[in-house]
Amino acid sequence: MANAALDTIDDNLKSVIQTLYEIQSSTHGYLGPETHQQLIPFSHDLTASLSTLSTSASSLPVQIPPEIIEYVENARNPDIYTREFVEGVQRGNAEVKAMSEAMASFRNALSEEIEAAWEDGDKWVSWVKEGRELGAGENGIKSEDGKEGDGKQ
């Protein structure tokens, strides 16, 4: 299905390009009224080819981002959009990496302070660094009923 549609669109594009070439050739050697009469069928052929191309292209399952269409409509190169998009993603990745490194640095500094300040701070720090959850009775917090646990219901 897709290959047949692509072949049809390819043929339609070739027809449009051929018609544009013939129009360009005719206008380059413009000789007056006789050239004008030659251009009329070419313009009709071009209109028909573009109409057919538009109809057959709408059947393709291709989604083009509106930003790229806007770039092309404003006579800008879509490669510029791609480059700007990639640069934006790289900037965002660099920001996320910097935040991640800052949080890791903060975690390390905080863990050193906790270990120094509390006598069993190293136990707490190891739980946090290992990503473990505190189980009942492990943290020394008493619940509302007086039993040791995490204080949560």
PDB file of C-alpha atoms in Angstrom:
ATOM      1  CA  MET A   1       0.000   0.000   0.000  1.00  0.00           C
ATOM      2  CA  ALA A   2       2.638   2.508   1.048  1.00  0.00           C
ATOM      3  CA  ASN A   3       4.987   1.569  -1.799  1.00  0.00           C
ATOM      4  CA  ALA A   4       2.241   1.960  -4.393  1.00  0.00           C
ATOM      5  CA  ALA A   5       1.285   5.338  -2.933  1.00  0.00           C
ATOM      6  CA  LEU A   6       4.932   6.417  -2.905  1.00  0.00           C
ATOM      7  CA  ASP A   7       5.339   5.355  -6.533  1.00  0.00           C
ATOM      8  CA  THR A   8       2.247   7.358  -7.517  1.00  0.00           C
ATOM      9  CA  ILE A   9       3.507  10.416  -5.666  1.00  0.00           C
ATOM     10  CA  ASP A  10       6.936   9.987  -7.214  1.00  0.00           C
ATOM     11  CA  ASP A  11       5.366   9.944 -10.688  1.00  0.00           C
ATOM     12  CA  ASN A  12       3.289  13.021  -9.838  1.00  0.00           C
ATOM     13  CA  LEU A  13       6.377  14.882  -8.620  1.00  0.00           C
ATOM     14  CA  LYS A  14       8.222  13.990 -11.800  1.00  0.00           C
ATOM     15  CA  SER A  15       5.295  15.336 -13.808  1.00  0.00           C
ATOM     16  CA  VAL A  16       5.316  18.613 -11.864  1.00  0.00           C
ATOM     17  CA  ILE A  17       9.070  18.986 -12.297  1.00  0.00           C
ATOM     18  CA  GLN A  18       8.840  18.240 -16.028  1.00  0.00           C
ATOM     19  CA  THR A  19       6.059  20.794 -16.480  1.00  0.00           C
ATOM     20  CA  LEU A  20       8.026  23.430 -14.558  1.00  0.00           C
ATOM     21  CA  TYR A  21      11.067  22.708 -16.712  1.00  0.00           C
ATOM     22  CA  GLU A  22       9.008  23.135 -19.889  1.00  0.00           C
ATOM     23  CA  ILE A  23       7.564  26.421 -18.580  1.00  0.00           C
ATOM     24  CA  GLN A  24      11.046  27.662 -17.704  1.00  0.00           C
ATOM     25  CA  SER A  25      12.373  26.709 -21.130  1.00  0.00           C
ATOM     26  CA  SER A  26       9.497  28.460 -22.862  1.00  0.00           C
ATOM     27  CA  THR A  27       9.818  31.647 -20.835  1.00  0.00           C
ATOM     28  CA  HIS A  28      13.589  31.775 -21.279  1.00  0.00           C
ATOM     29  CA  GLY A  29      13.240  31.944 -25.044  1.00  0.00           C
ATOM     30  CA  TYR A  30      10.124  34.149 -24.972  1.00  0.00           C
ATOM     31  CA  LEU A  31       9.229  35.236 -28.505  1.00  0.00           C
ATOM     32  CA  GLY A  32       5.920  36.989 -27.972  1.00  0.00           C
ATOM     33  CA  PRO A  33       2.389  35.774 -28.718  1.00  0.00           C
ATOM     34  CA  GLU A  34       3.427  32.350 -29.996  1.00  0.00           C
ATOM     35  CA  THR A  35       5.277  31.612 -26.734  1.00  0.00           C
ATOM     36  CA  HIS A  36       2.272  32.883 -24.820  1.00  0.00           C
ATOM     37  CA  GLN A  37       0.116  30.294 -26.602  1.00  0.00           C
ATOM     38  CA  GLN A  38       2.613  27.563 -25.622  1.00  0.00           C
ATOM     39  CA  LEU A  39       2.488  28.575 -21.955  1.00  0.00           C
ATOM     40  CA  ILE A  40      -1.274  28.166 -21.628  1.00  0.00           C
ATOM     41  CA  PRO A  41      -1.300  24.338 -21.884  1.00  0.00           C
ATOM     42  CA  PHE A  42       1.754  24.148 -19.631  1.00  0.00           C
ATOM     43  CA  SER A  43      -0.007  26.171 -16.944  1.00  0.00           C
ATOM     44  CA  HIS A  44      -3.057  23.883 -17.224  1.00  0.00           C
ATOM     45  CA  ASP A  45      -0.795  20.814 -17.000  1.00  0.00           C
ATOM     46  CA  LEU A  46       0.960  22.282 -13.956  1.00  0.00           C
ATOM     47  CA  THR A  47      -2.352  22.969 -12.224  1.00  0.00           C
ATOM     48  CA  ALA A  48      -3.581  19.440 -12.931  1.00  0.00           C
ATOM     49  CA  SER A  49      -0.286  17.865 -11.808  1.00  0.00           C
ATOM     50  CA  LEU A  50      -0.239  19.851  -8.561  1.00  0.00           C
ATOM     51  CA  SER A  51      -3.864  18.955  -7.876  1.00  0.00           C
ATOM     52  CA  THR A  52      -3.172  15.260  -8.438  1.00  0.00           C
ATOM     53  CA  LEU A  53      -0.047  15.453  -6.293  1.00  0.00           C
ATOM     54  CA  SER A  54      -1.950  17.124  -3.474  1.00  0.00           C
ATOM     55  CA  THR A  55      -4.708  14.514  -3.600  1.00  0.00           C
ATOM     56  CA  SER A  56      -2.353  11.521  -3.647  1.00  0.00           C
ATOM     57  CA  ALA A  57      -0.012  12.960  -0.983  1.00  0.00           C
ATOM     58  CA  SER A  58      -2.851  13.313   1.500  1.00  0.00           C
ATOM     59  CA  SER A  59      -3.169   9.501   1.576  1.00  0.00           C
ATOM     60  CA  LEU A  60       0.331   9.057   3.003  1.00  0.00           C
ATOM     61  CA  PRO A  61       0.587   8.341   6.736  1.00  0.00           C
ATOM     62  CA  VAL A  62       3.129  11.099   7.346  1.00  0.00           C
ATOM     63  CA  GLN A  63       2.839  13.635  10.126  1.00  0.00           C
ATOM     64  CA  ILE A  64       4.928  16.747   9.610  1.00  0.00           C
ATOM     65  CA  PRO A  65       5.287  18.999  12.649  1.00  0.00           C
ATOM     66  CA  PRO A  66       3.569  22.364  12.096  1.00  0.00           C
ATOM     67  CA  GLU A  67       6.799  24.159  13.027  1.00  0.00           C
ATOM     68  CA  ILE A  68       8.558  22.657   9.992  1.00  0.00           C
ATOM     69  CA  ILE A  69       5.683  23.628   7.714  1.00  0.00           C
ATOM     70  CA  GLU A  70       5.904  27.164   9.116  1.00  0.00           C
ATOM     71  CA  TYR A  71       9.672  27.216   8.442  1.00  0.00           C
ATOM     72  CA  VAL A  72       9.139  26.199   4.817  1.00  0.00           C
ATOM     73  CA  GLU A  73       6.273  28.665   4.347  1.00  0.00           C
ATOM     74  CA  ASN A  74       8.560  31.434   5.649  1.00  0.00           C
ATOM     75  CA  ALA A  75      11.194  30.405   3.075  1.00  0.00           C
ATOM     76  CA  ARG A  76      13.520  29.032   5.742  1.00  0.00           C
ATOM     77  CA  ASN A  77      15.514  25.828   5.504  1.00  0.00           C
ATOM     78  CA  PRO A  78      13.987  22.961   7.557  1.00  0.00           C
ATOM     79  CA  ASP A  79      17.541  21.860   8.360  1.00  0.00           C
ATOM     80  CA  ILE A  80      17.811  25.041  10.451  1.00  0.00           C
ATOM     81  CA  TYR A  81      14.771  23.886  12.451  1.00  0.00           C
ATOM     82  CA  THR A  82      16.394  20.490  12.978  1.00  0.00           C
ATOM     83  CA  ARG A  83      19.676  22.054  14.082  1.00  0.00           C
ATOM     84  CA  GLU A  84      17.900  24.443  16.486  1.00  0.00           C
ATOM     85  CA  PHE A  85      15.814  21.562  17.859  1.00  0.00           C
ATOM     86  CA  VAL A  86      18.900  19.415  18.493  1.00  0.00           C
ATOM     87  CA  GLU A  87      20.722  22.352  20.116  1.00  0.00           C
ATOM     88  CA  GLY A  88      17.708  22.962  22.374  1.00  0.00           C
ATOM     89  CA  VAL A  89      17.622  19.317  23.422  1.00  0.00           C
ATOM     90  CA  GLN A  90      21.354  19.412  24.136  1.00  0.00           C
ATOM     91  CA  ARG A  91      20.920  22.562  26.270  1.00  0.00           C
ATOM     92  CA  GLY A  92      18.066  20.896  28.168  1.00  0.00           C
ATOM     93  CA  ASN A  93      20.140  17.757  28.715  1.00  0.00           C
ATOM     94  CA  ALA A  94      23.034  19.856  30.002  1.00  0.00           C
ATOM     95  CA  GLU A  95      20.706  21.624  32.468  1.00  0.00           C
ATOM     96  CA  VAL A  96      19.285  18.330  33.714  1.00  0.00           C
ATOM     97  CA  LYS A  97      22.806  16.910  34.074  1.00  0.00           C
ATOM     98  CA  ALA A  98      23.920  19.978  36.026  1.00  0.00           C
ATOM     99  CA  MET A  99      20.880  19.724  38.331  1.00  0.00           C
ATOM    100  CA  SER A 100      21.505  16.015  38.841  1.00  0.00           C
ATOM    101  CA  GLU A 101      25.151  16.631  39.699  1.00  0.00           C
ATOM    102  CA  ALA A 102      24.172  19.445  42.076  1.00  0.00           C
ATOM    103  CA  MET A 103      21.660  17.188  43.839  1.00  0.00           C
ATOM    104  CA  ALA A 104      24.269  14.409  44.133  1.00  0.00           C
ATOM    105  CA  SER A 105      26.737  16.895  45.596  1.00  0.00           C
ATOM    106  CA  PHE A 106      24.088  18.142  48.029  1.00  0.00           C
ATOM    107  CA  ARG A 107      23.213  14.545  48.994  1.00  0.00           C
ATOM    108  CA  ASN A 108      26.866  13.786  49.704  1.00  0.00           C
ATOM    109  CA  ALA A 109      27.382  16.953  51.750  1.00  0.00           C
ATOM    110  CA  LEU A 110      24.173  16.355  53.700  1.00  0.00           C
ATOM    111  CA  SER A 111      25.087  12.727  54.372  1.00  0.00           C
ATOM    112  CA  GLU A 112      28.476  13.794  55.751  1.00  0.00           C
ATOM    113  CA  GLU A 113      26.766  16.302  58.054  1.00  0.00           C
ATOM    114  CA  ILE A 114      24.210  13.732  59.235  1.00  0.00           C
ATOM    115  CA  GLU A 115      26.916  11.150  59.912  1.00  0.00           C
ATOM    116  CA  ALA A 116      28.873  13.722  61.934  1.00  0.00           C
ATOM    117  CA  ALA A 117      25.886  15.098  63.865  1.00  0.00           C
ATOM    118  CA  TRP A 118      24.076  11.883  64.885  1.00  0.00           C
ATOM    119  CA  GLU A 119      25.664   8.911  66.498  1.00  0.00           C
ATOM    120  CA  ASP A 120      23.649   6.492  64.360  1.00  0.00           C
ATOM    121  CA  GLY A 121      23.697   8.815  61.342  1.00  0.00           C
ATOM    122  CA  ASP A 122      25.740   6.402  59.267  1.00  0.00           C
ATOM    123  CA  LYS A 123      22.862   3.899  59.509  1.00  0.00           C
ATOM    124  CA  TRP A 124      20.408   6.495  58.203  1.00  0.00           C
ATOM    125  CA  VAL A 125      22.750   7.572  55.439  1.00  0.00           C
ATOM    126  CA  SER A 126      23.302   4.002  54.262  1.00  0.00           C
ATOM    127  CA  TRP A 127      19.512   3.469  54.103  1.00  0.00           C
ATOM    128  CA  VAL A 128      19.091   6.593  52.006  1.00  0.00           C
ATOM    129  CA  LYS A 129      22.014   5.807  49.707  1.00  0.00           C
ATOM    130  CA  GLU A 130      20.773   2.241  49.186  1.00  0.00           C
ATOM    131  CA  GLY A 131      17.269   3.537  48.518  1.00  0.00           C
ATOM    132  CA  ARG A 132      15.773   1.311  51.212  1.00  0.00           C
ATOM    133  CA  GLU A 133      12.599   2.146  53.068  1.00  0.00           C
ATOM    134  CA  LEU A 134      12.664   2.124  56.837  1.00  0.00           C
ATOM    135  CA  GLY A 135      10.720  -0.791  58.276  1.00  0.00           C
ATOM    136  CA  ALA A 136       8.795  -0.932  61.550  1.00  0.00           C
ATOM    137  CA  GLY A 137      10.940  -0.215  64.576  1.00  0.00           C
ATOM    138  CA  GLU A 138      14.049   0.604  62.575  1.00  0.00           C
ATOM    139  CA  ASN A 139      13.871   4.373  62.880  1.00  0.00           C
ATOM    140  CA  GLY A 140      12.994   4.775  66.554  1.00  0.00           C
ATOM    141  CA  ILE A 141       9.864   6.851  65.857  1.00  0.00           C
ATOM    142  CA  LYS A 142       6.926   5.875  68.015  1.00  0.00           C
ATOM    143  CA  SER A 143       3.479   5.766  66.491  1.00  0.00           C
ATOM    144  CA  GLU A 144       0.380   7.205  68.127  1.00  0.00           C
ATOM    145  CA  ASP A 145      -0.316   3.907  69.919  1.00  0.00           C
ATOM    146  CA  GLY A 146       3.152   3.935  71.526  1.00  0.00           C
ATOM    147  CA  LYS A 147       4.690   1.220  69.361  1.00  0.00           C
ATOM    148  CA  GLU A 148       7.885   1.820  67.461  1.00  0.00           C
ATOM    149  CA  GLY A 149       7.515   2.204  63.731  1.00  0.00           C
ATOM    150  CA  ASP A 150       7.608   4.859  61.069  1.00  0.00           C
ATOM    151  CA  GLY A 151       4.821   6.906  62.641  1.00  0.00           C
ATOM    152  CA  LYS A 152       2.550   6.281  59.654  1.00  0.00           C
ATOM    153  CA  GLN A 153      -0.808   4.523  59.801  1.00  0.00           C
TER     154      GLN A 153
END
